[in-house]
Coordinates of C-alpha atoms in Angstrom, one line a residue:
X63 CA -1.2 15.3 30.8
X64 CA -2.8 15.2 34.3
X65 CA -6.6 16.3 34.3
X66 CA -5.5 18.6 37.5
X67 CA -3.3 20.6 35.0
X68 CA -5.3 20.8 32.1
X69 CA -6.7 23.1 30.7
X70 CA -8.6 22.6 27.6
X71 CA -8.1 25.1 24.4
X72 CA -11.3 27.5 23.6
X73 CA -9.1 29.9 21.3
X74 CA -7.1 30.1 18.4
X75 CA -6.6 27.2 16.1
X76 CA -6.7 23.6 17.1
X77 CA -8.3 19.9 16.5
X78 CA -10.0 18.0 19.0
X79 CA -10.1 14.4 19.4
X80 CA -12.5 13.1 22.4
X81 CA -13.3 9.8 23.1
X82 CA -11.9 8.4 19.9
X83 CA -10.2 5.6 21.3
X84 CA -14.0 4.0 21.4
X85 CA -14.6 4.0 17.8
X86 CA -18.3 5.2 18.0
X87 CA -19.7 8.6 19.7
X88 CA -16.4 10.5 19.7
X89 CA -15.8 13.7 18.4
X90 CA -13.9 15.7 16.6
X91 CA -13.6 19.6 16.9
X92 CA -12.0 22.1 14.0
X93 CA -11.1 25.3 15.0
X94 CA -9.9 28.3 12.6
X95 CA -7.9 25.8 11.0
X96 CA -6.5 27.1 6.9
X97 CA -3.9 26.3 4.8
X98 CA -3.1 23.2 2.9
X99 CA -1.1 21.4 5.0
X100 CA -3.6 21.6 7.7
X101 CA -6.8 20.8 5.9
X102 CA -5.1 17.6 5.1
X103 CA -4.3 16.5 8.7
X104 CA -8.2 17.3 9.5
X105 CA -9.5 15.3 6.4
X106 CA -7.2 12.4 7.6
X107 CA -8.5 12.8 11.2
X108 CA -11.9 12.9 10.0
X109 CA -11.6 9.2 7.8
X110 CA -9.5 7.5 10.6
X111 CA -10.7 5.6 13.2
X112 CA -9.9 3.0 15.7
X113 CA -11.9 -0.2 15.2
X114 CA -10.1 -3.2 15.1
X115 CA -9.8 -4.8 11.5
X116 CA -7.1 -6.9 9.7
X117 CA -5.5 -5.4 6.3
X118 CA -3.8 -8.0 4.4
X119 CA -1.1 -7.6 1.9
X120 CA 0.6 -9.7 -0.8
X121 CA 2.1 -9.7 -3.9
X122 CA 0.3 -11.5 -6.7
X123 CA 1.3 -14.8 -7.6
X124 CA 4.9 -15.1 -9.9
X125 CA 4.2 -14.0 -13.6
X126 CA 6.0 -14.8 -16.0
X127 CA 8.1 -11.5 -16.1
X128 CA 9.1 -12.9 -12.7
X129 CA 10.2 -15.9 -14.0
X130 CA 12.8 -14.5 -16.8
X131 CA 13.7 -11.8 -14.1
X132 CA 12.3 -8.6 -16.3
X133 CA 11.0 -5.7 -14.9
X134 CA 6.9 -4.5 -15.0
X135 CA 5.5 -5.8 -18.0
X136 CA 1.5 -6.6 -17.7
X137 CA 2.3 -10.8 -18.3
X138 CA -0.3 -13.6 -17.3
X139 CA 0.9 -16.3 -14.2
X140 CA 3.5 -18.6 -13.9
X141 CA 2.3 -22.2 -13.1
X142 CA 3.3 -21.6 -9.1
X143 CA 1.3 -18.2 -9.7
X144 CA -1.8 -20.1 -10.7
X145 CA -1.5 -22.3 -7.7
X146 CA -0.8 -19.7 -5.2
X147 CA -3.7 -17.9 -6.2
X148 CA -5.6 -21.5 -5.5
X149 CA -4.1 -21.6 -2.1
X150 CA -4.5 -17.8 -1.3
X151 CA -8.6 -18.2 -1.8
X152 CA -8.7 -20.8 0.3
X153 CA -6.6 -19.3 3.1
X154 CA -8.7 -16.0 3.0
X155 CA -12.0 -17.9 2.8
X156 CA -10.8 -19.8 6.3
X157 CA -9.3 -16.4 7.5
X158 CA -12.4 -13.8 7.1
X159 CA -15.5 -16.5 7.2
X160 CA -16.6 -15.0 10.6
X161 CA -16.3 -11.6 8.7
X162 CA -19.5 -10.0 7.5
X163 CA -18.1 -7.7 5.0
X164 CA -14.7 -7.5 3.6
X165 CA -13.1 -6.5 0.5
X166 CA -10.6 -7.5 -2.6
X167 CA -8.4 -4.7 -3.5
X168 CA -6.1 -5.5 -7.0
X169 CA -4.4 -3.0 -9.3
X170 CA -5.6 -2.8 -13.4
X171 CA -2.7 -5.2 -13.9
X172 CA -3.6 -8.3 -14.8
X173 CA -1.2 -10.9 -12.8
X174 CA -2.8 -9.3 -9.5
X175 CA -6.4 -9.6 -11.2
X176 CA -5.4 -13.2 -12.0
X177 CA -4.4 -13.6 -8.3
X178 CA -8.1 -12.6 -7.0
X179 CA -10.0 -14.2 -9.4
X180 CA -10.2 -17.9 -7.0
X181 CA -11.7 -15.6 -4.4
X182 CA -15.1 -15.9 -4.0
X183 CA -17.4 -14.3 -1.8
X184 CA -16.2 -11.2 -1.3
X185 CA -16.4 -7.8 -3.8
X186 CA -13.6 -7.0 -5.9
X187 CA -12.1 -3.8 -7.0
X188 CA -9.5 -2.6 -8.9
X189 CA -7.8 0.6 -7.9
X190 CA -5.2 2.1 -10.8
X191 CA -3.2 3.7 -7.6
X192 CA -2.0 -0.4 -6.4
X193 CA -0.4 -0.7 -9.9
X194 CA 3.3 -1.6 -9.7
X195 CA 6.0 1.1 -10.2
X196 CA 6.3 2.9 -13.5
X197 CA 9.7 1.6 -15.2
X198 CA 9.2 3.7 -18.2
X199 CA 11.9 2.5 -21.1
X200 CA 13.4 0.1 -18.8
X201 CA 9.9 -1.7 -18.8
X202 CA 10.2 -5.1 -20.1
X203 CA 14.1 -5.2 -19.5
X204 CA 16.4 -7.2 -17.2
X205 CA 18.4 -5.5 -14.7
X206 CA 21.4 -6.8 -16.2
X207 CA 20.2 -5.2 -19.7
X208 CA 19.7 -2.0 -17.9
X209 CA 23.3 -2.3 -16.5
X210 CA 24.9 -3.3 -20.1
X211 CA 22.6 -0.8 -22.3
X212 CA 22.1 2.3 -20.0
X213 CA 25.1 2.0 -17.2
X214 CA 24.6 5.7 -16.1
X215 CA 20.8 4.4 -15.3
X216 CA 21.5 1.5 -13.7
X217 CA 24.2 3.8 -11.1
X218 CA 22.1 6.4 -10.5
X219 CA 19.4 3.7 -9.1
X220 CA 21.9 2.2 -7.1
X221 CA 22.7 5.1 -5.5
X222 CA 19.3 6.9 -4.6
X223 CA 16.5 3.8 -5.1
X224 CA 14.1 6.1 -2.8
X225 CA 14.8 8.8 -5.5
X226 CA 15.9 7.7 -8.6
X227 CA 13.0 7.9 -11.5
X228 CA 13.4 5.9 -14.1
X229 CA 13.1 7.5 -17.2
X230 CA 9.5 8.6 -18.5
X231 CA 8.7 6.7 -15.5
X232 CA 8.2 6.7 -11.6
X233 CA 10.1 7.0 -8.6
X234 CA 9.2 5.2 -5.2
X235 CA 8.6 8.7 -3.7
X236 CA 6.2 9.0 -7.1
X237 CA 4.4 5.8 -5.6
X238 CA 4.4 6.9 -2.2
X239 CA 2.6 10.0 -3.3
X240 CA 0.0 8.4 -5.7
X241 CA -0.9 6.1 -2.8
X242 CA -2.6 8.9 -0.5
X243 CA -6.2 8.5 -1.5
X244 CA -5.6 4.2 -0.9
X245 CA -4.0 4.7 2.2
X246 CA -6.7 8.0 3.7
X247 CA -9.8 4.8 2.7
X248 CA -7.9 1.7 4.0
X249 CA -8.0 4.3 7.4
X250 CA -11.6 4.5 6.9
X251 CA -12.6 1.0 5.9
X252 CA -14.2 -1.1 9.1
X253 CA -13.9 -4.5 7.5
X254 CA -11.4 -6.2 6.4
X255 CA -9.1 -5.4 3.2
X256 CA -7.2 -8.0 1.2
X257 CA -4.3 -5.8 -0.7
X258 CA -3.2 -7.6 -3.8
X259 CA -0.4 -5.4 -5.4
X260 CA 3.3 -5.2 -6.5
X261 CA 6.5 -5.2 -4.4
X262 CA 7.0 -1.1 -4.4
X263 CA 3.6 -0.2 -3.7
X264 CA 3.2 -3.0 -0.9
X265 CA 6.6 -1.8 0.1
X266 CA 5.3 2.0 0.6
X267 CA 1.8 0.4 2.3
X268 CA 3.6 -1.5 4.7
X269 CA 6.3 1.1 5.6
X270 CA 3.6 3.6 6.7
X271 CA 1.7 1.2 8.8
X272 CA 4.7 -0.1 10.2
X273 CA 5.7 3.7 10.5
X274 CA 9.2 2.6 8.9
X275 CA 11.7 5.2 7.9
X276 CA 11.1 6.8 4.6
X277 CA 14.7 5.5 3.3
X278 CA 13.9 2.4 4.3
X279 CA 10.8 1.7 1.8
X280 CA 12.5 0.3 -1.4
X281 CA 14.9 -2.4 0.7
X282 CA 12.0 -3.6 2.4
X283 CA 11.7 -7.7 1.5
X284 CA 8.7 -8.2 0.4
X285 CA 8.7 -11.4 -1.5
X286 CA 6.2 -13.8 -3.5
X287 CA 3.6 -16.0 -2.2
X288 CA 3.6 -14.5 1.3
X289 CA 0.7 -12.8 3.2
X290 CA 1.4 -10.3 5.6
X291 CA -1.5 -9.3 8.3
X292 CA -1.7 -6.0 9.6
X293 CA -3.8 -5.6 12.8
X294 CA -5.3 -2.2 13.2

């Protein structure tokens, strides 16, 4: 809007951002704001900021779940694992050496825990939030056992994968959800994260910094021993 035809709001309810494209000294006004949906859009404005810093994601390194093609399970590495967790400390030790701070974020799962442990340097923490999609009773199971031993399961994800919960477990819109309080402090962090997580929660984390279409989050490819930068 031209400054000649603005005219600035001193009434009612509104937020006000000034000078936050700077990073530092800008300020944010609340006015008469209520209701839940609201409060949230101020507690978001209040953590986010604009100050350039990379967020890298990736998948941990192949388990041995992975390997026989079964689904969740909390399995050690695979030999190519272990050696992509070699090769992903030494890439992030070249990428953030001119950093001052940055961080390691895993789930409690091991195989992404296993994946950080090379990485030196830096603090680690483990955030139940990053852990992989709940399978419930198809945990442990093929796809194609799903298909043979539960059919109507196996349709029903086919159909609706943005919806479809498996039983006693989670759906991605479940994930997407549970994600919130990771996604409100990567939008406050000012140094550099490292994301190590599991294909339907990096799928969700990269979807919303991308700003990708909802229905769009569980075909996202998203696959093993690959490292994707995100530039604030």
């Amino acid at each position: 809007m031209k400054r000649s035809v603005y005219e600035p709001v001193q009434e009612g309810s509104y937020i006000k951002m000034i000078d936050m494209v700077k990073g530092e000294g800008g300020q944010l006004q609340v006015n008469n704001i209520s209701g839940y949906l609201p409060g949230r859009i101020v507690f978001f404005l209040v953590n986010s900021h604009l100050a350039p810093r990379p967020i890298l994601l990736t998948r941990h390194g192949e388990s041995l779940h992975n390997v026989r093609g079964r689904v969740g399970g909390d399995t050690v590495l695979s030999e190519d694992g272990e050696l992509y967790s070699k090769k992903l400390a030494n890439f992030i030790e070249k990428r953030l050496k001119n950093e001052k701070t940055a961080t390691i974020w895993t789930s409690t799962l091991q195989r992404t825990i296993l994946t950080a442990t090379p990485i030196v340097g830096f603090p680690k923490i483990q955030w139940r939030a990053l852990d992989e999609i709940n399978s419930g009773v198809c945990d442990g199971m093929t796809y194609e056992e799903i298909k043979k031993i539960m059919p109507e399961e196996y349709e029903s994800r086919k159909k609706d994968k943005l919806r479809y919960r498996y039983p006693r477990g989670e759906s991605y819109l479940d994930v997407i959800q549970r994600l919130e309080p990771v996604i409100i402090e990567l939008e406050r962090q000012r140094a550099p994260v490292v994301v190590i997580s599991h294909q339907a929660v990096l799928r969700a984390l990269y979807s919303y910094f991308a700003d990708r279409p909802l229905r769009e989050v569980p075909d996202m490819e998203m696959p093993l021993h690959t490292i994707i930068e995100i530039q604030m």
